[in-house]
Coordinates of C-alpha atoms in Angstrom, one line a residue:
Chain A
X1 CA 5.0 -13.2 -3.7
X2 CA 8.2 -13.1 -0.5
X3 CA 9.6 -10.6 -3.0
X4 CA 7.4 -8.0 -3.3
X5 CA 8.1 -5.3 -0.2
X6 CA 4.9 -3.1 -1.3
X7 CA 3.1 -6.8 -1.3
X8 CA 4.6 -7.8 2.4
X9 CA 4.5 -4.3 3.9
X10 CA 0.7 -3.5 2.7
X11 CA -0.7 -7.1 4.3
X12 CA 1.4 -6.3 7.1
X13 CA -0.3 -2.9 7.4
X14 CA -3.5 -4.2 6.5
X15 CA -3.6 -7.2 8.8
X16 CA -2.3 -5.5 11.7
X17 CA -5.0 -3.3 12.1
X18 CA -7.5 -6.5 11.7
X19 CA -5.8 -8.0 14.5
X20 CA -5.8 -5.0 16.6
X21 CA -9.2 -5.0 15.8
X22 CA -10.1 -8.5 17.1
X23 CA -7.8 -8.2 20.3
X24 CA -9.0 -5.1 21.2
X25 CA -11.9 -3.6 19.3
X26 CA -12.6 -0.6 21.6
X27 CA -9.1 0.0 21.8
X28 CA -8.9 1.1 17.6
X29 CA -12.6 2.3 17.7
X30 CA -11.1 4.4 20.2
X31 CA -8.0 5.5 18.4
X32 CA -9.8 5.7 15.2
X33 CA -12.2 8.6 16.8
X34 CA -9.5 10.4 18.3
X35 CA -7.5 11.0 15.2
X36 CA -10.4 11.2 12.6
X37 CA -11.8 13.8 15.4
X38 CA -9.4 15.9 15.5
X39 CA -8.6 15.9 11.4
X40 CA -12.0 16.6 10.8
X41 CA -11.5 20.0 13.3
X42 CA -8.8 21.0 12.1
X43 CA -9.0 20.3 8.1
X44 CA -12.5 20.1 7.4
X45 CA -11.7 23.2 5.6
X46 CA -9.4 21.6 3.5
X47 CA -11.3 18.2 3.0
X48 CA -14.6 20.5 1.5
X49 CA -11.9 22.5 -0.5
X50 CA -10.5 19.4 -2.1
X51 CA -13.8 17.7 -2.9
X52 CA -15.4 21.1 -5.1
X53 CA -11.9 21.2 -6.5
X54 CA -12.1 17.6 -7.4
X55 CA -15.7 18.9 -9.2
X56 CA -14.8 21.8 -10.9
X57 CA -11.6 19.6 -12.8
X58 CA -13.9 17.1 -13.9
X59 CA -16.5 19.8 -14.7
X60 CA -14.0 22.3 -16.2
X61 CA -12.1 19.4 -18.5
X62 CA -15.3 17.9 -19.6
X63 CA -16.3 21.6 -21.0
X64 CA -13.0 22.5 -22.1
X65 CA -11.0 21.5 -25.3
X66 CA -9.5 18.9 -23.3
X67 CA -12.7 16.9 -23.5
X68 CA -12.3 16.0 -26.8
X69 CA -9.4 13.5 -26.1
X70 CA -9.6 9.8 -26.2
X71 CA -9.0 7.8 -23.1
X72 CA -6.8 5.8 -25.5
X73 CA -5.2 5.7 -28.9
X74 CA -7.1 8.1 -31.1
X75 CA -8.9 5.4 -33.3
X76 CA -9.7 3.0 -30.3
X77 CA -13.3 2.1 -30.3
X78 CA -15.4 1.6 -26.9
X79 CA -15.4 -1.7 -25.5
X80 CA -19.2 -1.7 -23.7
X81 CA -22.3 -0.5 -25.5
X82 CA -23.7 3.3 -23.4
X83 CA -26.2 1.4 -21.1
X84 CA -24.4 -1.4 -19.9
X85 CA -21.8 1.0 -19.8
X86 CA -23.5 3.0 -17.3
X87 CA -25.1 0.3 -15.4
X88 CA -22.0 -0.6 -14.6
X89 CA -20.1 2.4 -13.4
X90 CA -23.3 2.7 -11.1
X91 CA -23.4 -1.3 -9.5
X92 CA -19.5 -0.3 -9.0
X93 CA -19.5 3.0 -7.1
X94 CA -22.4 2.3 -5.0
X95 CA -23.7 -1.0 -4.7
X96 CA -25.0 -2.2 -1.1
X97 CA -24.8 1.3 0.4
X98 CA -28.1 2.3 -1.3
X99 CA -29.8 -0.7 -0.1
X100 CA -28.6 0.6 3.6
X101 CA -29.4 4.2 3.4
X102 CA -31.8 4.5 0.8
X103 CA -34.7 5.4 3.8
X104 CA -32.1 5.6 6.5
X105 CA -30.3 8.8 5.5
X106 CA -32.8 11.1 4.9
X107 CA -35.5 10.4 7.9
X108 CA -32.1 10.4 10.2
X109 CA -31.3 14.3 8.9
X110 CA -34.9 14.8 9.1
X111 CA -35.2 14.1 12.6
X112 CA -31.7 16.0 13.1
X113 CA -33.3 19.0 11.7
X114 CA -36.3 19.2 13.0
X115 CA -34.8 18.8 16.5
X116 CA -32.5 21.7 15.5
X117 CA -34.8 23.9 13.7
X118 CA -38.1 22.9 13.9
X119 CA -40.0 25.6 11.7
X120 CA -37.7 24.5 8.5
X121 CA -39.0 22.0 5.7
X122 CA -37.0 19.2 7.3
X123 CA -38.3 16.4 4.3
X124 CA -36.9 18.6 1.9
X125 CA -33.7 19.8 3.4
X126 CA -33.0 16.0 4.3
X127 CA -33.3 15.4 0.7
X128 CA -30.9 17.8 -0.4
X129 CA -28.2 16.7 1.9
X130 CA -28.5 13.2 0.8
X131 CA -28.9 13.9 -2.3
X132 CA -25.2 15.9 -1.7
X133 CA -23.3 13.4 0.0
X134 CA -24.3 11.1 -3.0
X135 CA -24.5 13.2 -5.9
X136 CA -21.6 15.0 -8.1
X137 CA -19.4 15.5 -5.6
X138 CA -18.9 12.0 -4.4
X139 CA -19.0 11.3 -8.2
X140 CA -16.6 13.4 -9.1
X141 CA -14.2 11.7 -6.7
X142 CA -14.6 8.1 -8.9
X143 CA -14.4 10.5 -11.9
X144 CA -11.1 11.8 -11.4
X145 CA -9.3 9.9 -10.1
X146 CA -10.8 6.9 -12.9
X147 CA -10.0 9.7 -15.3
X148 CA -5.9 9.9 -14.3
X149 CA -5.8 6.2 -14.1
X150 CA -7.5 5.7 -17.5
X151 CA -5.6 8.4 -19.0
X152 CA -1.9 7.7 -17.9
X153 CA -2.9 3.6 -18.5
X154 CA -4.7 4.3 -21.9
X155 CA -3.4 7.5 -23.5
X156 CA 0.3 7.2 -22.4
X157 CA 0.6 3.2 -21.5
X158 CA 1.6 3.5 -18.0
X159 CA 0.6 0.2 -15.7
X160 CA -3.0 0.9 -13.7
X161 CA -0.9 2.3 -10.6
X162 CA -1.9 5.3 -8.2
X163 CA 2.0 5.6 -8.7
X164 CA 2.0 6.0 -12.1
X165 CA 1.0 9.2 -12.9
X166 CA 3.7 10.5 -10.7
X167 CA 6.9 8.8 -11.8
X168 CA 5.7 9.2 -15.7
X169 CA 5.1 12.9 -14.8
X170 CA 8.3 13.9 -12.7
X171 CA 10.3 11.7 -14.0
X172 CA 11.9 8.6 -11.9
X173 CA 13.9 9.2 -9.1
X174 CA 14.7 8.2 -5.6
X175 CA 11.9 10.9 -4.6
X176 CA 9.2 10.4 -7.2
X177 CA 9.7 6.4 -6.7
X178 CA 9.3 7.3 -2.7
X179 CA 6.4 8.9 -3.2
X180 CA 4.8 6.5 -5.5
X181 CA 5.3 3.6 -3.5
X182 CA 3.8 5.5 -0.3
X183 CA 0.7 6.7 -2.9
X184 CA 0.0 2.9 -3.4
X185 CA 0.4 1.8 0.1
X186 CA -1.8 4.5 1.0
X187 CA -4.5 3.4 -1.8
X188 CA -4.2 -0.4 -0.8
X189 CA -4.6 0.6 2.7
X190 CA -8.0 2.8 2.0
X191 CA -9.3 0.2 -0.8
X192 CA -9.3 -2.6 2.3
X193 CA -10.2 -1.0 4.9
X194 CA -13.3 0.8 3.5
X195 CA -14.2 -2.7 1.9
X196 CA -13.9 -3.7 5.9
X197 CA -16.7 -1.5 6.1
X198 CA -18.9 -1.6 3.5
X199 CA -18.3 -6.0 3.9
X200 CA -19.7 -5.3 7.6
X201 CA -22.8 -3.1 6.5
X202 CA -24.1 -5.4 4.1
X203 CA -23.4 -8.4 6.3
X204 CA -25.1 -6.3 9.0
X205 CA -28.2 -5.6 6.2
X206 CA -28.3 -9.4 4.9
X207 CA -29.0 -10.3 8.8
X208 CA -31.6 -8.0 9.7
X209 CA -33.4 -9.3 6.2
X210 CA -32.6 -12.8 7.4
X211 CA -34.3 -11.8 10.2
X212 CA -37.2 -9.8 9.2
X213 CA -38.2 -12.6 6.6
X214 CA -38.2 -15.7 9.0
X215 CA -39.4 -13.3 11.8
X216 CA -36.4 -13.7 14.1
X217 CA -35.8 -12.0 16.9
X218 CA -32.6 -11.8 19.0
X219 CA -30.4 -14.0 17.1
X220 CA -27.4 -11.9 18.3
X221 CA -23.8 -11.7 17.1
X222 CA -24.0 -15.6 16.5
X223 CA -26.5 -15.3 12.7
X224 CA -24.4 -12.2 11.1
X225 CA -21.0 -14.1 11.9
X226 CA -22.3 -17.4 10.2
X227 CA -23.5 -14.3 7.4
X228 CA -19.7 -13.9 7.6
X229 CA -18.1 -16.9 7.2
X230 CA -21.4 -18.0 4.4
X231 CA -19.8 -14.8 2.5
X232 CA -16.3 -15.8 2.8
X233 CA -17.2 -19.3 1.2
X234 CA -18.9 -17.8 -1.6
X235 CA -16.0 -15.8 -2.6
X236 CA -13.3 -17.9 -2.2
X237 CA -14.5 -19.9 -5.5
X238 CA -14.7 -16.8 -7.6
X239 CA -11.1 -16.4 -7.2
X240 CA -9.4 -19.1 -7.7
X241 CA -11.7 -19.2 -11.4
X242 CA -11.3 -17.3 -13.8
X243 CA -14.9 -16.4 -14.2
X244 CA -14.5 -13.7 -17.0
X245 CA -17.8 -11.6 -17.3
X246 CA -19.6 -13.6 -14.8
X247 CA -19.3 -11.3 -12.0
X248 CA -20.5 -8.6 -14.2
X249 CA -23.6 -11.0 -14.7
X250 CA -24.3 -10.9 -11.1
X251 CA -23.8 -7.2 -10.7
X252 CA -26.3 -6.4 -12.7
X253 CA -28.8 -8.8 -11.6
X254 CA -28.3 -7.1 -8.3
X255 CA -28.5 -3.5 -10.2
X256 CA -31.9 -4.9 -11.6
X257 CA -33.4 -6.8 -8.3
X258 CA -32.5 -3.0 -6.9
X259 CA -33.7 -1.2 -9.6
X260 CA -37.1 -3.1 -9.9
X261 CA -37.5 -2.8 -6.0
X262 CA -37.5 0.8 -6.2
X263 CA -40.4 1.0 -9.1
X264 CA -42.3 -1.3 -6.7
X265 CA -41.9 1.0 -4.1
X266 CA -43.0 4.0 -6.6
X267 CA -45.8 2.0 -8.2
X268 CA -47.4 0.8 -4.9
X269 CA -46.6 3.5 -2.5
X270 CA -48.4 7.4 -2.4
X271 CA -47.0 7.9 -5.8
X272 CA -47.9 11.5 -6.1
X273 CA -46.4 12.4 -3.1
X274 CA -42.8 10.7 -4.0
X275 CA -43.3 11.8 -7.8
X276 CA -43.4 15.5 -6.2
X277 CA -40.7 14.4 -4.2
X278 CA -38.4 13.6 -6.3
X279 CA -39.1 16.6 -8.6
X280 CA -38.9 19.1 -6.2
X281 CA -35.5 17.7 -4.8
X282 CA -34.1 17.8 -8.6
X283 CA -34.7 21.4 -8.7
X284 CA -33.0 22.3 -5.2
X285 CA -30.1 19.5 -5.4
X286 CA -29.4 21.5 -9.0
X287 CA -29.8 25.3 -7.5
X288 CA -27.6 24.3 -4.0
X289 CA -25.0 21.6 -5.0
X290 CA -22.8 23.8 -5.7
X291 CA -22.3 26.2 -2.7
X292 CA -23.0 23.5 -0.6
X293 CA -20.1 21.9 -1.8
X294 CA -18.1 25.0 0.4
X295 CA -20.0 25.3 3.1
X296 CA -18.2 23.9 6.3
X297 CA -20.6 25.4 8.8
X298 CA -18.4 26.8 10.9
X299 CA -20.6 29.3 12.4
X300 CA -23.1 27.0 14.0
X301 CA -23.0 25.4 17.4
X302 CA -21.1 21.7 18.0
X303 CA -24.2 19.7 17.7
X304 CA -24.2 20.9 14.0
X305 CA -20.4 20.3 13.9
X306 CA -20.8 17.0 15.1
X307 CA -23.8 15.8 12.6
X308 CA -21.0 17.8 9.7
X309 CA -18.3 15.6 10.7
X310 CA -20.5 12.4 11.0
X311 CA -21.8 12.8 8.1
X312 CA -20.8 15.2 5.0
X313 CA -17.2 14.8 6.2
X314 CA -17.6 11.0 6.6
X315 CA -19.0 10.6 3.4
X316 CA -16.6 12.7 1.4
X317 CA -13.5 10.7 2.8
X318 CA -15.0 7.5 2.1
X319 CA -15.6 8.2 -1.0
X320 CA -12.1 8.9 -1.5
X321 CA -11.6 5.2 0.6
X322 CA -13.0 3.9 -2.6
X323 CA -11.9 6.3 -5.3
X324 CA -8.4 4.2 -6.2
X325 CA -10.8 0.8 -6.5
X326 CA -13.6 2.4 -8.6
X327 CA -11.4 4.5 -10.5
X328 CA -9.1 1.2 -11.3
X329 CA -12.2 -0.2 -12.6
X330 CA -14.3 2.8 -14.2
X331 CA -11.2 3.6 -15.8
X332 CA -11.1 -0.5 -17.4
X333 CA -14.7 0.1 -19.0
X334 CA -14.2 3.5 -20.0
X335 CA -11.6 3.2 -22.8
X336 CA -12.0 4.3 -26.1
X337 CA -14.3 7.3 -24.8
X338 CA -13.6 10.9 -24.8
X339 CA -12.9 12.8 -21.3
X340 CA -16.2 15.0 -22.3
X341 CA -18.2 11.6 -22.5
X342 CA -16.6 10.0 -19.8
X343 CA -17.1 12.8 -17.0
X344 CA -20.7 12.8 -18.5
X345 CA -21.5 9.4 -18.5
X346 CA -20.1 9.0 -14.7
X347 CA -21.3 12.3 -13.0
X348 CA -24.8 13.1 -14.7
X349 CA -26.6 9.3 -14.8
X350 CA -25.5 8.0 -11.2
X351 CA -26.3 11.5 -9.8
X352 CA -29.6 11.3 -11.1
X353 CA -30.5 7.6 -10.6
X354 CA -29.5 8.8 -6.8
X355 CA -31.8 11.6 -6.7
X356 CA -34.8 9.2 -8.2
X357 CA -33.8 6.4 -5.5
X358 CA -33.9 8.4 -2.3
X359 CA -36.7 10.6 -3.2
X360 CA -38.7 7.0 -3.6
X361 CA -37.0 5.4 -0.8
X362 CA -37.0 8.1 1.1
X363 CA -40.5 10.0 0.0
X364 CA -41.9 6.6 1.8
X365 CA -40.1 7.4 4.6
X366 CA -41.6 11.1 4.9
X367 CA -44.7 9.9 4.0
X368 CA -44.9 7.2 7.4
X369 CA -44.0 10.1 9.4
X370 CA -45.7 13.0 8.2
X371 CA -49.1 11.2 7.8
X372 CA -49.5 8.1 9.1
X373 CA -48.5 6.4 12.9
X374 CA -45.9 4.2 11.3
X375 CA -43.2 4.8 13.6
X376 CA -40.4 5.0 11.2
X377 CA -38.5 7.7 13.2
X378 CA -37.7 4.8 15.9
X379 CA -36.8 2.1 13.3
X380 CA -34.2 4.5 12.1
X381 CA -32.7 5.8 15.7
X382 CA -32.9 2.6 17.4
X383 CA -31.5 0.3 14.3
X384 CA -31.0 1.6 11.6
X385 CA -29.7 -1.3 9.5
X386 CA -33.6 -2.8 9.8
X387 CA -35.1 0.6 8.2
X388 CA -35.1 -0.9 4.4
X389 CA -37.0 -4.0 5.8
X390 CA -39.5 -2.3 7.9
X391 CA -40.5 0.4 5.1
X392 CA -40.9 -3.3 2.7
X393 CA -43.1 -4.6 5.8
X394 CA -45.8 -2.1 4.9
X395 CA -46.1 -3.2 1.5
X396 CA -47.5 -6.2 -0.5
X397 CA -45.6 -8.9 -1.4
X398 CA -43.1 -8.6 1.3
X399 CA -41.1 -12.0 1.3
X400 CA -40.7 -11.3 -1.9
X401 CA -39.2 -7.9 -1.6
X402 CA -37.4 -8.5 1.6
X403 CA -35.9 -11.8 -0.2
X404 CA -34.7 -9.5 -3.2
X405 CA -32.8 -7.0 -0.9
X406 CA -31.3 -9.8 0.7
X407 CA -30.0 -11.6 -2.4
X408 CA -29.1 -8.1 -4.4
X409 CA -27.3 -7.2 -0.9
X410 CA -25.2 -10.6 -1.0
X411 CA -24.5 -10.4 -4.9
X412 CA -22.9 -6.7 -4.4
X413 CA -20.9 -7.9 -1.2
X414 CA -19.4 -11.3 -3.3
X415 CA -18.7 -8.8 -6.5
X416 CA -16.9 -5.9 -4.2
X417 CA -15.3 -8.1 -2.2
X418 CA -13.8 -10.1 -5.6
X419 CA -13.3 -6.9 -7.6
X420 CA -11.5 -5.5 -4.6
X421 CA -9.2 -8.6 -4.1
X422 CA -8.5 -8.2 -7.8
X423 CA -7.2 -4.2 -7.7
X424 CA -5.6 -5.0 -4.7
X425 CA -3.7 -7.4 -6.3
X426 CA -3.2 -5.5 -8.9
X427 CA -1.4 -2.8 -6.9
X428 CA 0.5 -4.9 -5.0
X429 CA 1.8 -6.2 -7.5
X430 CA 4.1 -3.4 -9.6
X431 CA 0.2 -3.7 -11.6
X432 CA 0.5 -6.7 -12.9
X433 CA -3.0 -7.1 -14.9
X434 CA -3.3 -11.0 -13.6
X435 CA -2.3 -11.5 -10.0
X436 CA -1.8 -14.7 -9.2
X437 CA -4.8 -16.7 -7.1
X438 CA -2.5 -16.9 -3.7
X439 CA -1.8 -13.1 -4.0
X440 CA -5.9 -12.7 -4.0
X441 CA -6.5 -15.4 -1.8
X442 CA -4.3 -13.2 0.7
X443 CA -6.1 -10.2 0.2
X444 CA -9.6 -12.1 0.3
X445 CA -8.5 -13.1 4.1
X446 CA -7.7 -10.1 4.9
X447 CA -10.7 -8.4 3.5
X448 CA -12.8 -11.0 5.7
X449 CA -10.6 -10.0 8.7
X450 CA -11.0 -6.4 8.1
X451 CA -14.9 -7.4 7.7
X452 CA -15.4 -8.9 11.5
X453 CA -13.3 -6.3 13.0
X454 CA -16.2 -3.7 11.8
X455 CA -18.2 -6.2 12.4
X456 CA -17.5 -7.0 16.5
X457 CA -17.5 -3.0 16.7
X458 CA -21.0 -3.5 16.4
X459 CA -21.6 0.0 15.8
X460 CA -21.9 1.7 12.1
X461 CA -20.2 4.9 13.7
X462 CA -17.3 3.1 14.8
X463 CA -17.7 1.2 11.1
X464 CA -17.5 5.1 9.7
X465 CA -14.5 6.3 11.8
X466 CA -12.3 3.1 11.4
X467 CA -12.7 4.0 7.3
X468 CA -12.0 7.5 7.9
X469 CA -9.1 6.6 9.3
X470 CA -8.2 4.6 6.1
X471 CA -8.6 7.2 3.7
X472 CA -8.1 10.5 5.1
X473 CA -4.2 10.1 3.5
X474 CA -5.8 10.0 0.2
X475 CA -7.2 13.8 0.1
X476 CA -3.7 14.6 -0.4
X477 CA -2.6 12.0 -2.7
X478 CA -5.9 12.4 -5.3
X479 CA -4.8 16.1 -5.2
X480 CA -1.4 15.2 -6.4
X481 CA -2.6 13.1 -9.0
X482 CA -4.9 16.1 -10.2
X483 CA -1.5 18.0 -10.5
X484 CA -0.1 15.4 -13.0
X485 CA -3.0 15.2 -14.8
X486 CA -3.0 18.8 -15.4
X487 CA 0.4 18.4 -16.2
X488 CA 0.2 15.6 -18.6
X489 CA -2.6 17.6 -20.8
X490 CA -0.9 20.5 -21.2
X491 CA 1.4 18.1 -23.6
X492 CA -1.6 17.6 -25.1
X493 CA -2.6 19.5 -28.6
X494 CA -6.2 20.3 -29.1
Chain B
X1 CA -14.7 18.0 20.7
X2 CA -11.3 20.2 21.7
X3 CA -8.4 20.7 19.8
X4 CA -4.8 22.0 21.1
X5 CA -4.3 24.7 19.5
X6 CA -1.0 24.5 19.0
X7 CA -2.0 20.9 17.0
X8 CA -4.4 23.1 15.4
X9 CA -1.6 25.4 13.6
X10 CA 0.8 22.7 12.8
X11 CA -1.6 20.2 10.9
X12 CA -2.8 23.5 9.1
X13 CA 0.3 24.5 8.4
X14 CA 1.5 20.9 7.2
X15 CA -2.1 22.0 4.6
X16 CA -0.4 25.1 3.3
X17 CA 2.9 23.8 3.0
X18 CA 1.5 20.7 1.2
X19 CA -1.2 23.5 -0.8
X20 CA 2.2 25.4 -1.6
X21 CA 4.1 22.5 -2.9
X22 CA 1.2 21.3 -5.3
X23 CA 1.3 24.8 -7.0
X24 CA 5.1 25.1 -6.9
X25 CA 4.8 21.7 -8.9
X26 CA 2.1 22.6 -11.2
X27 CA 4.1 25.9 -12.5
X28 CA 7.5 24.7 -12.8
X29 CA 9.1 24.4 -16.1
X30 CA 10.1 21.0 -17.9
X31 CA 13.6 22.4 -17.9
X32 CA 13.6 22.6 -14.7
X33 CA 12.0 19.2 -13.6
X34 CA 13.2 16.9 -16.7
X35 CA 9.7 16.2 -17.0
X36 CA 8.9 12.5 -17.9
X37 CA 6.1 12.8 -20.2
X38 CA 6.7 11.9 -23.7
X39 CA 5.9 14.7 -26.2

């Protein structure tokens, strides 16, 4: 483990900025919002560019001739049947984050539109955004960069490294080696500290449902750090044991906990008015992604600039935080499919499931504020992490339900956080497919470090910025790896 | 927020320098490179 500089130098990196976190929290929330500040002024240009790139690869290899190749020897057979297939890639890519925002994002653009233009249809813009930060653009992102991995690992047997596409491609050298080793620094870096975040968000979630079920009030920073150190214990074992397909076990019982909460929702909310909804965001999301996907509204005043870079911008670079760890494993239970099924299978069903979830979870939302006095508007700008819960108050059966998020909330923390130890070790390790349990154990700590830094922020925009801040080095690197893709194929005969 | 300008032109030009390298590296030949991927 001593011997491994990548190993030493990325928990060095990694643990560093968890201790500056816990010495002086306001000190790298601080830092964090300076530099993310000023790239997102002064590239957001490029950030926008890079993500509708990123789209029209995926789209444009998935139509072309290219799509025909295997993502592994020409007579390999997938390994997963299509739906668990797909449940998968979804409980992967998204997981808690749902749960958070599922009425939290759009009544927050709602209420940012209407107090910007209050004669537009703010329900149905707010729909459309969200339905853009999480639909084939952020997608596309996994897609892609899944797709080199899988491809390189599969097709031409390099190891599952961000590096590898570059050495194989350029041949090794003292520059190509350079640049691969800095590429999977960069990746470890971005895989833990937007795990940091998302840890800290569903800790943050699990509490308020804690609280919201036992009727709690004001149990402070003392609840979600014993949330904390209960998640850390339930992690720990999953490591050390090899538990095989158990964790996919729980993954999907927290797909289906999620995925039955939201037919509840449909079933016993105002079902026409989510049904036309949902329907009626399909159509715009369809007509706009596209051209929304360049639009870096530049001419509008700051306090649009400001929501862009909050939001659109934030969401694009974490995506890319979490590109190398959901590509790693996207790639793992994608082989034996064609690049045409494969960009399919991960950019059409997510997108769509996404579109069906917010316009329920959001539809209720609308629905509180546009015709009842439910005051739904507050529960969002005055904590937002209790929205999910208060939207399940109003509804029957609600220790049930609020129990169910809590538990599906959990189950997708302990499966990130053990999936993510994995890849790190993985790429700390020259991609060595079993890492050894002291090398995960190490990563597992620092993940939990990373976690309670967010965490003491106390504040989901600091969560947002310190993540930024992680990945904004990987908008270059993915569009490297794009280039040796590109590369690679054109060896290709179809 | 404000940006110096001068900060302002040299992370964009750091973008078109990296923007330039990326096609330079796309286009040039195997000869050239001694390209690593097997035929």
């Amino acid at each position: 483990m001593f011997r491994n500089p990548l190993l030493l130098v990325a928990l060095a990196l990694t643990g560093a900025v968890a201790l500056w976190g816990i010495i002086d929290n306001q000190g790298l929330a601080d830092f964090a919002a300076l530099l993310v500040g000023v790239q997102f002024i002064s590239r957001a240009w490029f950030i926008m560019l890079v993500v509708s790139l990123i789209l029209v690869v995926g789209m444009g290899l998935a139509l072309s001739p290219y799509g025909s190749i295997k993502l592994g020897r020409d007579d390999d057979k997938p390994e997963f049947g299509t739906v668990s297939w797909l449940t998968m890639l979804f409980a992967a890519g998204m997981g808690v984050g749902l749960l958070f925002w599922g009425t939290a994002e759009p009544v927050t653009h709602y209420a940012a539109i209407k107090a910007f233009s209050p004669d537009r249809d703010a329900a149905s813009v707010a729909l459309f955004l969200t339905n853009f930060h999480w639909g084939f653009h952020a997608w596309a992102i996994y897609g892609v960069t899944g797709l080199v991995i899988a491809y390189f690992g599969f097709r031409l047997g390099c190891p599952s490294l961000v590096s590898a596409p570059i050495v194989k491609v350029f041949g090794s050298n003292r520059i190509t080696v350079a640049v691969g080793w800095l590429a999977d620094l960069m990746a470890i870096v971005a895989i833990a500290i937007g795990l940091g975040g998302s840890v800290a968000m569903g800790v943050f979630q699990v509490k308020d449902g804690v609280d919201a079920l036992f009727g709690l009030t004001d149990t402070g920073m003392g609840l979600t750090l014993g949330i904390l150190a209960i998640l850390v214990l339930s992690y720990i074992l999953p490591l050390t044991v090899d538990l095989g397909r158990g964790m996919a076990v729980l993954s999907n019982a927290a797909m289906a906990v999620a995925g039955f909460l939201m037919v509840f929702l449909l079933l016993f909310g105002p079902t026409h008015f989510i049904m036309g909804g949902i329907v009626q965001s399909f159509g715009e999301y369809l007509g706009g992604f596209f051209v929304q996907g360049f639009r870096t509204l530049t001419f509008l005043d700051d306090s649009v600039g400001n929501w862009f870079q909050s939001w659109t911008l934030t969401y694009m670079v974490w995506w890319l935080a979490w590109a190398p760890f959901v590509g790693v494993f996207i790639a793992r239970i994608s082989r034996g499919r064609t690049i045409r099924e494969y960009i399919a299978g991960v950019m059409l069903v997510p997108t769509a499931f996404s579109i069906v979830w917010f316009g329920v979870f959001g539809g209720i939302g609308f629905y509180a504020e546009l015709h009842t006095d439910v005051p739904i508007l507050e529960v969002v700008q005055n904590n937002v992490s209790q929205t999910t819960f208060f939207v399940l108050k109003q509804f029957p059966l609600q220790s049930l339900t609020i129990a169910g998020v809590v538990i599906a909330a959990f189950l997708f923390l302990v499966t990130s956080v053990v999936s993510a130890a994995f890849v790190l070790g993985m790429f700390s390790t020259g991609g060595d497919l079993n890492p050894s349990v002291r090398v995960k154990l190490s990563w597992a700590a620092v993940l939990g470090a990373l976690g309670l830094v967010m965490i003491l922020s106390g504040s989901i925009d600091a969560v947002k910025q310190i993540i930024a801040l992680g990945a904004l080095p990987f908008v270059f690197i993915v569009v490297l790896l794009i280039v040796c893709l590109l590369k690679a194929l054109k060896k290709e005969t179809v | 927020m404000e940006i110096d300008p001068l900060t302002d032109t040299i992370m964009n030009i750091e973008v078109f320098a990296f923007i330039g390298l990326m096609v330079w590296l796309y286009f040039r030949t195997e000869n050239e490179e001694g390209d690593g991927v097997d035929d």
